[in-house]
Tab-separated table of C-alpha atoms in Angstrom:
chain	number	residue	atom	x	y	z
A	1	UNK	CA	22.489	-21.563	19.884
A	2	UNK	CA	21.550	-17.853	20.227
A	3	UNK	CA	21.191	-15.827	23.391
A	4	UNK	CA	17.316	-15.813	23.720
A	5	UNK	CA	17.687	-12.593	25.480
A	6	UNK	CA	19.448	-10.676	22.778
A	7	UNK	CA	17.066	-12.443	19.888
A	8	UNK	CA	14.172	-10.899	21.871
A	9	UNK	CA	16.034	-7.283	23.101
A	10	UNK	CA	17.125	-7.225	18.919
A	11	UNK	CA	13.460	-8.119	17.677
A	12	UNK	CA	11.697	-5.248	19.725
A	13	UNK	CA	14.509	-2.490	18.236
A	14	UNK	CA	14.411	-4.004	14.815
A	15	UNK	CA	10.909	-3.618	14.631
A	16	UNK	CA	9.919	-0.887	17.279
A	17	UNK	CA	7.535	-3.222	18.938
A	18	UNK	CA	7.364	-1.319	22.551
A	19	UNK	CA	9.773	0.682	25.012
A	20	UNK	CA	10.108	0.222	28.789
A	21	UNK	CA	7.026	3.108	28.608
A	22	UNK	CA	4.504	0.867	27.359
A	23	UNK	CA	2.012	0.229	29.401
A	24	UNK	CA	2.199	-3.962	28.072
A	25	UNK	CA	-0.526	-7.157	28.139
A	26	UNK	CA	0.881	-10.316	28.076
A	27	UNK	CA	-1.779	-13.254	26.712
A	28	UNK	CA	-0.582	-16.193	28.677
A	29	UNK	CA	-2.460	-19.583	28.663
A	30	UNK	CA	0.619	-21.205	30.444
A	31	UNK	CA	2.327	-22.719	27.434
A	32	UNK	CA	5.862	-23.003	27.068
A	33	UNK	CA	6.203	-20.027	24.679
A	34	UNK	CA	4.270	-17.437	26.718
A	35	UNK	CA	5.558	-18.407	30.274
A	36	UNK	CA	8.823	-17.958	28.406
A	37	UNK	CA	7.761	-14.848	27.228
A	38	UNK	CA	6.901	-13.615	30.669
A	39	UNK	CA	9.760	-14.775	32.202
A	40	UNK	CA	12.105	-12.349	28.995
A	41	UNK	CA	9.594	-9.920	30.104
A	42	UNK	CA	10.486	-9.441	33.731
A	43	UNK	CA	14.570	-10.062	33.114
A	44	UNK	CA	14.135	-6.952	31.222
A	45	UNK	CA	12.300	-4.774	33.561
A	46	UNK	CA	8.642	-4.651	31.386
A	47	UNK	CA	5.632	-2.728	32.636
A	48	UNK	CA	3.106	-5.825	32.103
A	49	UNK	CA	-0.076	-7.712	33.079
A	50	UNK	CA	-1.344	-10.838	31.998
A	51	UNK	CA	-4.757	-11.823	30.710
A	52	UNK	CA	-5.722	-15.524	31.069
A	53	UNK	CA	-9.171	-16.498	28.953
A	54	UNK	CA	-10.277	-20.175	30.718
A	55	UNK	CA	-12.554	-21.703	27.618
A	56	UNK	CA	-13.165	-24.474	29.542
A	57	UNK	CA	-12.806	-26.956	26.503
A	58	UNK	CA	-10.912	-29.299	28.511
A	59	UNK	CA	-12.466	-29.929	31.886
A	60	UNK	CA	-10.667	-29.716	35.023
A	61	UNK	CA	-7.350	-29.470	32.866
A	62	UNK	CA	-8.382	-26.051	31.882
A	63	UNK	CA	-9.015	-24.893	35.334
A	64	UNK	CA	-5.824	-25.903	36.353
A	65	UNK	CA	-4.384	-23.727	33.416
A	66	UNK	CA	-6.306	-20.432	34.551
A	67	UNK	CA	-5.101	-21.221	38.144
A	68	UNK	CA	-1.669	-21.916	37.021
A	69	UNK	CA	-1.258	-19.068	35.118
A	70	UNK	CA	-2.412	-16.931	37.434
A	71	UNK	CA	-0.116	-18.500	40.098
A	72	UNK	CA	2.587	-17.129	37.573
A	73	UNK	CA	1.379	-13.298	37.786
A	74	UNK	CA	1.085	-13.437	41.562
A	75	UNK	CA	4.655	-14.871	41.381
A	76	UNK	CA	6.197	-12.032	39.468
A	77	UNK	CA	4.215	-9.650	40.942
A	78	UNK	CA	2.016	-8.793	37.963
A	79	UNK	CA	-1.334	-7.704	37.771
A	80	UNK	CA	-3.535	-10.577	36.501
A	81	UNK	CA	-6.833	-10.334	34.200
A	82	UNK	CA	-8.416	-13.388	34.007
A	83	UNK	CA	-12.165	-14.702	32.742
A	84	UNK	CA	-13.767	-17.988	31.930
A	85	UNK	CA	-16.119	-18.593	28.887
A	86	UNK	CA	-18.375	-20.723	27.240
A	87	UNK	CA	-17.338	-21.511	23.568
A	88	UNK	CA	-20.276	-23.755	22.764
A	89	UNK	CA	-23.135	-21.333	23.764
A	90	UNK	CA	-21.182	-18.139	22.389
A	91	UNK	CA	-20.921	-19.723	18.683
A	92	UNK	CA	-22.018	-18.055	15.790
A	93	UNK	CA	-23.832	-20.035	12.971
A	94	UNK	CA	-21.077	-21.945	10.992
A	95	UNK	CA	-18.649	-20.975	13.441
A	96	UNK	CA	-15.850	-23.223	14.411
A	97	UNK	CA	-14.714	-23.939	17.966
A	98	UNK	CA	-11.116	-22.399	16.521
A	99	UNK	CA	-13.193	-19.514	15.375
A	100	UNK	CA	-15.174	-18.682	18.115
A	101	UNK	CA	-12.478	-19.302	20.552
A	102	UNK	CA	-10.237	-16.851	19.226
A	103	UNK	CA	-13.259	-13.899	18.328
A	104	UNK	CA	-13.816	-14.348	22.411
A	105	UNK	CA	-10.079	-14.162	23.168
A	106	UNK	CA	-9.392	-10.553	21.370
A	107	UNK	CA	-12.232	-9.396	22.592
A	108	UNK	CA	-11.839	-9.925	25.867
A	109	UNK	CA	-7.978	-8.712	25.441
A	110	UNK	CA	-9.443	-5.266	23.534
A	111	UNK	CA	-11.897	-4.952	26.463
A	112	UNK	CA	-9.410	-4.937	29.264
A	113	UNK	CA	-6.713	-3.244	26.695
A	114	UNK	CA	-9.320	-0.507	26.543
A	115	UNK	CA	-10.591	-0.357	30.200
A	116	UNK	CA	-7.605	-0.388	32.120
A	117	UNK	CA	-5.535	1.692	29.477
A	118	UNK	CA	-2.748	-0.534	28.387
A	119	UNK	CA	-1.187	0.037	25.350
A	120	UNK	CA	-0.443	-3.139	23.469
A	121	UNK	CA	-1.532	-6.945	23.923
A	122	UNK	CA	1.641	-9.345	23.360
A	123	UNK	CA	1.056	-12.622	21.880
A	124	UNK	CA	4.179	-15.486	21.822
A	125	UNK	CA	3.649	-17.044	18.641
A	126	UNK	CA	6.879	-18.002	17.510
A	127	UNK	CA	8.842	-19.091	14.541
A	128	UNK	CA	7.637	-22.759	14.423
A	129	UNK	CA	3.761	-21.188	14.797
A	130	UNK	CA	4.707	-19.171	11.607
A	131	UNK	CA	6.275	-21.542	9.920
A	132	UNK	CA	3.064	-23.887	10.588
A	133	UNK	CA	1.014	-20.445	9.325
A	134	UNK	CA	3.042	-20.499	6.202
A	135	UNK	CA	1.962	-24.101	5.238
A	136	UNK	CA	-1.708	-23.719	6.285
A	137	UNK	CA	-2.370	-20.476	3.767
A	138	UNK	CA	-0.368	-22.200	0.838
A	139	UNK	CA	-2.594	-25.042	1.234
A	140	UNK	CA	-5.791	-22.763	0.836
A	141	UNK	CA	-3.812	-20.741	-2.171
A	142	UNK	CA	-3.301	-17.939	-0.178
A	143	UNK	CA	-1.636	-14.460	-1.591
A	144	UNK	CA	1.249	-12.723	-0.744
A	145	UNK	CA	0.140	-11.467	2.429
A	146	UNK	CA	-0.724	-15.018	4.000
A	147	UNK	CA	2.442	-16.312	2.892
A	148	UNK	CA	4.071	-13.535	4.932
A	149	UNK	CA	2.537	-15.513	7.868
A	150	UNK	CA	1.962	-13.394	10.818
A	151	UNK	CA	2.956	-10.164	11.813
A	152	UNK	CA	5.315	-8.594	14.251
A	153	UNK	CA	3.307	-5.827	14.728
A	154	UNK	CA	-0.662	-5.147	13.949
A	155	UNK	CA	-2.229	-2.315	15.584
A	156	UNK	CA	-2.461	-2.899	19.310
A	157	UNK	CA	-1.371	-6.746	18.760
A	158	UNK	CA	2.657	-7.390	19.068
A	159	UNK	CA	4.749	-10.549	18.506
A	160	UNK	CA	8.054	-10.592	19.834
A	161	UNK	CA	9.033	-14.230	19.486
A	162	UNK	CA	8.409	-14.795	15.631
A	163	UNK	CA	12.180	-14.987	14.992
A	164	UNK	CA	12.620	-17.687	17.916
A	165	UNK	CA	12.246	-21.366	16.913
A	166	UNK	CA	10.234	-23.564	19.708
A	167	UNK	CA	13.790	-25.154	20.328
A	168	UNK	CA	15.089	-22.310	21.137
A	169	UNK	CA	12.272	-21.552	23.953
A	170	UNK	CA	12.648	-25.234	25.442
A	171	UNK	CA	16.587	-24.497	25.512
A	172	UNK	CA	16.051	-21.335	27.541
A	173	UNK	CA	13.282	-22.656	29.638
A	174	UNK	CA	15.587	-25.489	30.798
A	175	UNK	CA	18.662	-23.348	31.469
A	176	UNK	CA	15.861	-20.925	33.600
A	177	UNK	CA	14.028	-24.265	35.185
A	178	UNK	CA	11.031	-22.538	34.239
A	179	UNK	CA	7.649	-24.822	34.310
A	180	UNK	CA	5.132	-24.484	32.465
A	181	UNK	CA	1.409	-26.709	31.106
A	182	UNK	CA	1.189	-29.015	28.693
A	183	UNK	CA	-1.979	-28.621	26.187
A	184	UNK	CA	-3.118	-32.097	25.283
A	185	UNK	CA	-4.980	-31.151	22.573
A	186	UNK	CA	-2.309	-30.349	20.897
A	187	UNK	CA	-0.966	-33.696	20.244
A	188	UNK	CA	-4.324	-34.502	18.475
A	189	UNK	CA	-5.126	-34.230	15.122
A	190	UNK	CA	-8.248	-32.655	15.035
A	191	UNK	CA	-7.267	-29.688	13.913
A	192	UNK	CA	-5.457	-28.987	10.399
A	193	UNK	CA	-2.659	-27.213	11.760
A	194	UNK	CA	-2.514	-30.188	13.963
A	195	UNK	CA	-1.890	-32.093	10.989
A	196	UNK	CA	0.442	-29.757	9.457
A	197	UNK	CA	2.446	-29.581	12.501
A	198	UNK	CA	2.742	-33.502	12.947
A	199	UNK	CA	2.832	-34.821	9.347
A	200	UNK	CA	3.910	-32.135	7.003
A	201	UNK	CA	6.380	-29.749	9.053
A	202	UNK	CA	8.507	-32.846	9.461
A	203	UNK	CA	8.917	-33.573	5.862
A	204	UNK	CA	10.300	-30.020	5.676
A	205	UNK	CA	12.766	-30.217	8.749
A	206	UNK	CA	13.903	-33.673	8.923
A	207	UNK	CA	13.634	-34.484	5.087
A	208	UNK	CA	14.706	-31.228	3.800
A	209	UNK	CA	16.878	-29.909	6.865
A	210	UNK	CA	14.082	-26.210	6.852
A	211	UNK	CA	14.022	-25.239	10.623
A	212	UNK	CA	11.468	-22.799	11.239
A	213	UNK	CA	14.692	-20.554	11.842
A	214	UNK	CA	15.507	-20.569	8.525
A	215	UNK	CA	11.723	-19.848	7.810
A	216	UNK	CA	11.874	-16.808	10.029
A	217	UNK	CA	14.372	-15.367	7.654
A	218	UNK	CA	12.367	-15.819	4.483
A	219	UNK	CA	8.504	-14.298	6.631
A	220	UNK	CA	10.786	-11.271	7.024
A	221	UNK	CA	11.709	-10.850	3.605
A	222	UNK	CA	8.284	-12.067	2.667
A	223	UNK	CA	6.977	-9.469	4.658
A	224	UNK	CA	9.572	-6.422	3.761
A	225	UNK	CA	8.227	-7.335	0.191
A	226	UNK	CA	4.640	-7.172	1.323
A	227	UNK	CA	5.258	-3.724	3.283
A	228	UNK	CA	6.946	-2.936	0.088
A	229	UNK	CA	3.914	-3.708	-1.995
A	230	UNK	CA	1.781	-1.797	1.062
A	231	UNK	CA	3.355	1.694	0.713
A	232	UNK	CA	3.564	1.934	-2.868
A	233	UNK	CA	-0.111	1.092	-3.718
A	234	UNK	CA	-0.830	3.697	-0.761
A	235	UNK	CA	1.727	6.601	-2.137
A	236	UNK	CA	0.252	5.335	-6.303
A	237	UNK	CA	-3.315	6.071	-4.845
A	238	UNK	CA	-2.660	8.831	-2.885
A	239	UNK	CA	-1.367	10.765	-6.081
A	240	UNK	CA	-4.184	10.585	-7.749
A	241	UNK	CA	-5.548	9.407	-11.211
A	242	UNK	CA	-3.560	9.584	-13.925
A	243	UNK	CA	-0.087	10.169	-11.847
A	244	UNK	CA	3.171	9.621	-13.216
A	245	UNK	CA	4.658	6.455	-11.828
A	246	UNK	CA	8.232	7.309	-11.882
A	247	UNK	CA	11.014	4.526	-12.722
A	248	UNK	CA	13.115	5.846	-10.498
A	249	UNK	CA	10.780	4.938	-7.849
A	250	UNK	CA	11.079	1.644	-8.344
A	251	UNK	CA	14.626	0.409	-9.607
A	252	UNK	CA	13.803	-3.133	-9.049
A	253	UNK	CA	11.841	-4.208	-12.277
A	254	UNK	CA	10.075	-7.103	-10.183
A	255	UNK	CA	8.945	-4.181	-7.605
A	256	UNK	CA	7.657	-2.426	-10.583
A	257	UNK	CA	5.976	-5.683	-12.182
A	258	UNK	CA	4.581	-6.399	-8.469
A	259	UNK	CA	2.541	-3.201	-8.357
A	260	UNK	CA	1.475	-2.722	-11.876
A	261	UNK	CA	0.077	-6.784	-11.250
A	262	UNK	CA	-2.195	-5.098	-8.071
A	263	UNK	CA	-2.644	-1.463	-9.228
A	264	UNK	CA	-3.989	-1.941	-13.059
A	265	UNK	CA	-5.121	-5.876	-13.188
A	266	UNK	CA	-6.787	-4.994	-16.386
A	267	UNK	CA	-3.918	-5.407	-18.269
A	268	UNK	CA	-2.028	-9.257	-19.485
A	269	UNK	CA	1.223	-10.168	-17.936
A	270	UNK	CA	2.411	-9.931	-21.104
A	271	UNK	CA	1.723	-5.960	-20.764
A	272	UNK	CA	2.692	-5.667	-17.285
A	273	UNK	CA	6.166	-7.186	-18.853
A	274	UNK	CA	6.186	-4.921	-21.540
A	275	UNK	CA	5.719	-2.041	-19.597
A	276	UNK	CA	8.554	-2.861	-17.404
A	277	UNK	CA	10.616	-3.737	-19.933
A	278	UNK	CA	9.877	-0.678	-22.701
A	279	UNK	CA	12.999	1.114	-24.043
A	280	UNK	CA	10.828	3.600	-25.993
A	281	UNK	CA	7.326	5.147	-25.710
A	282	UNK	CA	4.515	2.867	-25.820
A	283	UNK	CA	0.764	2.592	-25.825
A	284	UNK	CA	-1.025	-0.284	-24.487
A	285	UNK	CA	-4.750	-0.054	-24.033
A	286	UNK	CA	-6.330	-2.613	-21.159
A	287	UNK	CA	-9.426	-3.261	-20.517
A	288	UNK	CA	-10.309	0.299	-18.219
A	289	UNK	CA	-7.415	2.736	-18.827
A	290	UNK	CA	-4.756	2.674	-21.170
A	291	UNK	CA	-1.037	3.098	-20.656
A	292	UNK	CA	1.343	5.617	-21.644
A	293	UNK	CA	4.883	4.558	-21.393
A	294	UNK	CA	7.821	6.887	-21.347
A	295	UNK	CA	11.737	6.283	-20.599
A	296	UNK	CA	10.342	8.634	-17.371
A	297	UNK	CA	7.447	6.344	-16.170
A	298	UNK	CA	3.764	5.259	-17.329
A	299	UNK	CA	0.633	7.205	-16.937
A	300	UNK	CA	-2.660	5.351	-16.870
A	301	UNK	CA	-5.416	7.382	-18.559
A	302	UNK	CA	-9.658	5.817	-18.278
A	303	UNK	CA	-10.147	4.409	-21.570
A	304	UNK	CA	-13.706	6.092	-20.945
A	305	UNK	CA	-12.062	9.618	-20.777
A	306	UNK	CA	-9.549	9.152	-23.912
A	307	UNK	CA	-12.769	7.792	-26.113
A	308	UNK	CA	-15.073	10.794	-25.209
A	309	UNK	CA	-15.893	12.515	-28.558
A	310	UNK	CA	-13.834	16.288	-28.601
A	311	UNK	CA	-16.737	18.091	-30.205
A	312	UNK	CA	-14.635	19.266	-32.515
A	313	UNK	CA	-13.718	21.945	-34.122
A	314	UNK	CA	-15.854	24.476	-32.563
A	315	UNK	CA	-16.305	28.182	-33.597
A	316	UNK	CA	-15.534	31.081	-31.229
A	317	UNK	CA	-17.603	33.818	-32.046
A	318	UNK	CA	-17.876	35.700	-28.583
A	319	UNK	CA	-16.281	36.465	-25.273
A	320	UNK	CA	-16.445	34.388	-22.633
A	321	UNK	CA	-16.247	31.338	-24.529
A	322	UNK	CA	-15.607	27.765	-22.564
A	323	UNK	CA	-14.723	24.327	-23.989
A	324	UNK	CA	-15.549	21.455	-22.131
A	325	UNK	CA	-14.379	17.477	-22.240
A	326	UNK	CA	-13.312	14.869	-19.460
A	327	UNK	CA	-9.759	15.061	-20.078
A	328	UNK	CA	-9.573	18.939	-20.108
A	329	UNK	CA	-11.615	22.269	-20.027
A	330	UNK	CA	-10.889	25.632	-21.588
A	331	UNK	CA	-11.929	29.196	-20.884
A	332	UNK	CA	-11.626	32.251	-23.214
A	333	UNK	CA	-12.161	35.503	-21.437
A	334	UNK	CA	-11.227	39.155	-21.732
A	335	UNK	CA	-10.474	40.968	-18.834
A	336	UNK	CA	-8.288	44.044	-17.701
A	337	UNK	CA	-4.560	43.560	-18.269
A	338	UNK	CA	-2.807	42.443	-14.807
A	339	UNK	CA	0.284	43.323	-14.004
A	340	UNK	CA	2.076	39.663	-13.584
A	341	UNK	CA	1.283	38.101	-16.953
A	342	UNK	CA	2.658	34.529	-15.477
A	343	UNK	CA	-0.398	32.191	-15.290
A	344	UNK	CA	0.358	28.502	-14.008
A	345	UNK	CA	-2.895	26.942	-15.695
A	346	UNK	CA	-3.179	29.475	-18.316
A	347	UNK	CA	-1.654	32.131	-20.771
A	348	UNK	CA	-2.391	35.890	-21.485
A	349	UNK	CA	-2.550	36.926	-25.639
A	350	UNK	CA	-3.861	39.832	-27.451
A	351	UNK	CA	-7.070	40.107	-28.633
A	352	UNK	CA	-7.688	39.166	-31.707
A	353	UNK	CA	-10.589	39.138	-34.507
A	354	UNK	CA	-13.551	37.038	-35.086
A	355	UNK	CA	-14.326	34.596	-35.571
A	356	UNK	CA	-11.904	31.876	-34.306
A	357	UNK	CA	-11.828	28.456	-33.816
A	358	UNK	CA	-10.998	25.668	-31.925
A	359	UNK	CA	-9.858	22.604	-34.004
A	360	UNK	CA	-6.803	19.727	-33.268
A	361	UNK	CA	-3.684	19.539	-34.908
A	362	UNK	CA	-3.471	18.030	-38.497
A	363	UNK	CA	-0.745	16.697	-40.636
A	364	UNK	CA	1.694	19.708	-41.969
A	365	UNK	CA	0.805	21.948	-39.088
A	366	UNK	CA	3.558	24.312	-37.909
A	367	UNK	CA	3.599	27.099	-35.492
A	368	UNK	CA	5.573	30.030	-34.938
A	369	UNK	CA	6.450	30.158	-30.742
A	370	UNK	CA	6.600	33.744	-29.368
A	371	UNK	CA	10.058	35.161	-29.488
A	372	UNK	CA	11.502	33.403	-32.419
A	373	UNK	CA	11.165	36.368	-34.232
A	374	UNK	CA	8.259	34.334	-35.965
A	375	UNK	CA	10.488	31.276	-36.994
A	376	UNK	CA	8.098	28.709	-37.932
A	377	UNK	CA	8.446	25.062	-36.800
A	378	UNK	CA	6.472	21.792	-36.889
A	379	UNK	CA	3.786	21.735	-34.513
A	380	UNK	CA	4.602	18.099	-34.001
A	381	UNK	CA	7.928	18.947	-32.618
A	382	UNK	CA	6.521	21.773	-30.764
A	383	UNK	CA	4.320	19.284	-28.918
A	384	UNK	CA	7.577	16.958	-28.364
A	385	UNK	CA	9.932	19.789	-26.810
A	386	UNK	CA	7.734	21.416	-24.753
A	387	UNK	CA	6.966	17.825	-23.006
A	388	UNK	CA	3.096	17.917	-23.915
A	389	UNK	CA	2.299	14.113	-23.380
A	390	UNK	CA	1.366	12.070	-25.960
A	391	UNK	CA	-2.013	11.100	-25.351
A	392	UNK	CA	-3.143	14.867	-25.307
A	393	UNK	CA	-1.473	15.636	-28.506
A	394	UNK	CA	-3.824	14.462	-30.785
A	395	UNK	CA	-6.272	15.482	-28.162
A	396	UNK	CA	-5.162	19.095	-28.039
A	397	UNK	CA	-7.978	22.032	-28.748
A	398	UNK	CA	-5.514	24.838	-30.639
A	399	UNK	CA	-6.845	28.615	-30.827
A	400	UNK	CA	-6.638	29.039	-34.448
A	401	UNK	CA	-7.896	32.573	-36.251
A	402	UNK	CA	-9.919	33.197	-39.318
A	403	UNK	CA	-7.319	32.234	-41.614
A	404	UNK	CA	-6.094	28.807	-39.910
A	405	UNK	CA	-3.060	30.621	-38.050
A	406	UNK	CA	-2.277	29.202	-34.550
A	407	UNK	CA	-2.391	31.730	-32.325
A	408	UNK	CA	-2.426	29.404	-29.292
A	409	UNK	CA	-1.520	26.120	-28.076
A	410	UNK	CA	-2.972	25.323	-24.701
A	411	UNK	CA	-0.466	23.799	-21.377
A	412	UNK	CA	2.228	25.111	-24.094
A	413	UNK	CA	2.557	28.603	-25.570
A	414	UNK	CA	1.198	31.427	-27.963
A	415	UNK	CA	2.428	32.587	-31.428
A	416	UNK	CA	4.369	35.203	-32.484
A	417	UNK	CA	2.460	38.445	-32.511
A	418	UNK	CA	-0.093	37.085	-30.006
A	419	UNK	CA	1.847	38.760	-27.383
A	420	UNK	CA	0.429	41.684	-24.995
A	421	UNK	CA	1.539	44.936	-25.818
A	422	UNK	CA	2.083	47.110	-22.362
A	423	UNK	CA	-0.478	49.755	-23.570
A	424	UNK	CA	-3.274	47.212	-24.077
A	425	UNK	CA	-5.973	47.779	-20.931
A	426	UNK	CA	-7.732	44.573	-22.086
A	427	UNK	CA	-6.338	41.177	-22.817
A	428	UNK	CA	-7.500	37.952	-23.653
A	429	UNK	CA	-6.492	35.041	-21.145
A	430	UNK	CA	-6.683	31.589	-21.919
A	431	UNK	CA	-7.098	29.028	-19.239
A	432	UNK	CA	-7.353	25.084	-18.428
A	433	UNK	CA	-7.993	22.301	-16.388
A	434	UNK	CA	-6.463	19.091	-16.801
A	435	UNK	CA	-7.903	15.622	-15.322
A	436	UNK	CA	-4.803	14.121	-15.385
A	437	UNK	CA	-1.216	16.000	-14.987
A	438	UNK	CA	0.489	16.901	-18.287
């Protein structure tokens, strides 16, 4: 069997649960696993007190907990918070007893936490309570995150023992000859963990050979996935609407399914797979944005925004002129030449005559890109090289003069002869504002 001591010393490293700085609160109702805990806590030289709530379910049994318990503290020469309560008279309407025994319990721990300025409030759950944990959410259909069972670590609330099996604390507690109470009501059914820990953890342990060790393994993987899952929906909101989400970001295709499944539900599994699994571009439209796939990544546009009529084409008969629409704006302005003609949202040209226009591309168009000595190429490939994505291509409002010449293509480039001449005290600049990144 394990050294208990280095399971516990390798748990609080593994998971940066607390240093020897922490000011720590050890919950103790005089149980095997948090007498244990106590006991790991002063072998290692811990800065702790322990908090005893008495809720006085149990008659004198219960007093003889709190006393016990705080027999314990005075015994290892910790400071000892300790307060009795009445769980009947303190329920909330369709509160359980379970439910308004534990709202009592954190409070009182967050009340002396904050008070008497300790830093975290330990809790010795262990593996077999998480594997119990486990069961109870995947009998109420729980997600991901209640199948990860508890957690290490959750704010001010740590839980060093959730790799140790109850075994494993009986083992240590008899090589110690550490004592601690019995709760009766625990051999009672109740309670549906209770039940679940006397009927159906069995049929996993003895009938299946599952210890709760084994268990702890799969909760951490369970919960690496779910920290996973966590993070990425965090950084995929934090960029904004209509972000890139990168492949390379997510080299597992299952990590990729995983947060397309939480971060655009609008969509069928069948399109979340086809997403994933695209080898060229693709369009598929869901029910509130639609997605652009790329060998690069998707980009998920508001179907709202892509369906918004363009208002176009427009004529441009006068200076300033501005073009509005929710996936883009435009501005045409003159103004005095500067001397940097590098714009990053925008491009400088030469004024032209009037009137012009504003129109989208059309079948057959070409364009001649400054400094190709007016070589003319389709627009179509234009769009393609110089990475304009494809849901703005169709989308795109192109300057276009009198006679139907491009002059301008907007996020991209101007045409040949468009370009400012040094003389020229007045230009024309042409500016934008995407919604979404191009």
């Amino acid at each position: 069997m394990a050294d208990l001591v280095e399971m516990f010393r390798e748990a609080v490293l593994r998971e940066r649960l607390f240093t020897k700085a922490d000011k720590l609160l050890l919950a103790c109702s005089g149980g095997l696993d948090s007498t244990v805990l106590a006991h790991l806590l002063r072998a290692e030289g811990y800065d702790y007190a322990i908090v005893h709530v008495n809720f006085q379910l149990r008659g004198a049994a219960s007093d003889e907990d709190a006393a016990f318990v705080e027999e314990l503290a005075r015994a290892q020469d910790a400071k000892f918070f300790g307060t009795a309560v009445d769980v009947e008279a303190a329920a909330l309407p369709g509160e359980s007893t379970q439910m308004t025994a534990r709202r009592l319990r954190y409070s009182y721990f967050k009340k002396i936490l904050d008070e008497y300025k300790y830093d975290l409030v330990l809790t010795a759950h262990h593996a077999d309570d998480n594997f119990e944990t486990f069961l109870l959410h995947l009998l109420r259909g729980s997600g991901l995150t209640g199948l990860a069972g508890m957690q290490p670590r959750r704010d001010r609330l740590v839980r060093p023992l959730l790799s140790v099996s109850r075994a494993e604390l009986l083992a240590y507690a008899g090589m110690h000859g550490i004592r601690w109470r019995e709760d009766g009501s625990n051999a009672q059914d109740d309670y549906l963990r209770n039940r679940i820990r006397h009927t159906l953890v069995p049929v996993f342990t003895e009938g299946f050979g599952l210890s709760p060790g084994s268990w702890a393994r799969t909760a951490e993987q369970l919960r690496g996935e779910q920290l996973f899952l966590a993070e990425a929906l965090a950084r995929a909101a934090a960029a904004g609407a209509g972000q890139l989400i990168r492949r390379q970001d997510y080299p597992v295709a299952a990590q990729l399914l995983t947060l397309l499944h939480h971060l655009h539900p609008g969509f069928s599994a069948e399109q979340h797979r086809q997403m994933v699994m695209a080898t060229r571009p693709l369009v598929l439209r869901g029910e509130e944005t639609t997605a652009y796939v790329t060998r690069e990544g998707l980009q998920f546009l508001a179907n709202a925004d892509l369906d918004a009529p363009l208002a176009l084409p427009l004529e441009v008969q006068a200076l300033p002129f501005t073009y509005q629409h929710p996936l883009l704006s435009l501005r045409l302005e003159q103004v005095l030449r500067p001397e940097e003609l590098r714009l990053a949202d925008g491009l400088y040209l030469a004024p032209s005559s009037f009137p012009l226009h504003l129109r989208t591309r059309q079948k057959g168009d070409y364009f001649a890109p400054f400094g190709l000595a007016g070589k003319r190429t389709k627009l179509k490939e234009y769009l393609i090289d110089r990475k304009v994505p494809a849901w703005l291509r169709d989308r795109l409002p192109l300057l276009v003069d009198a006679e139907d010449k491009i002059l301008a293509v907007p996020t991209a480039g101007i045409a040949e002869g468009c370009g400012v001449d040094p003389q020229d005290a007045w230009v024309w600049r042409l500016s934008w504002k995407m919604t979404y990144p191009a």
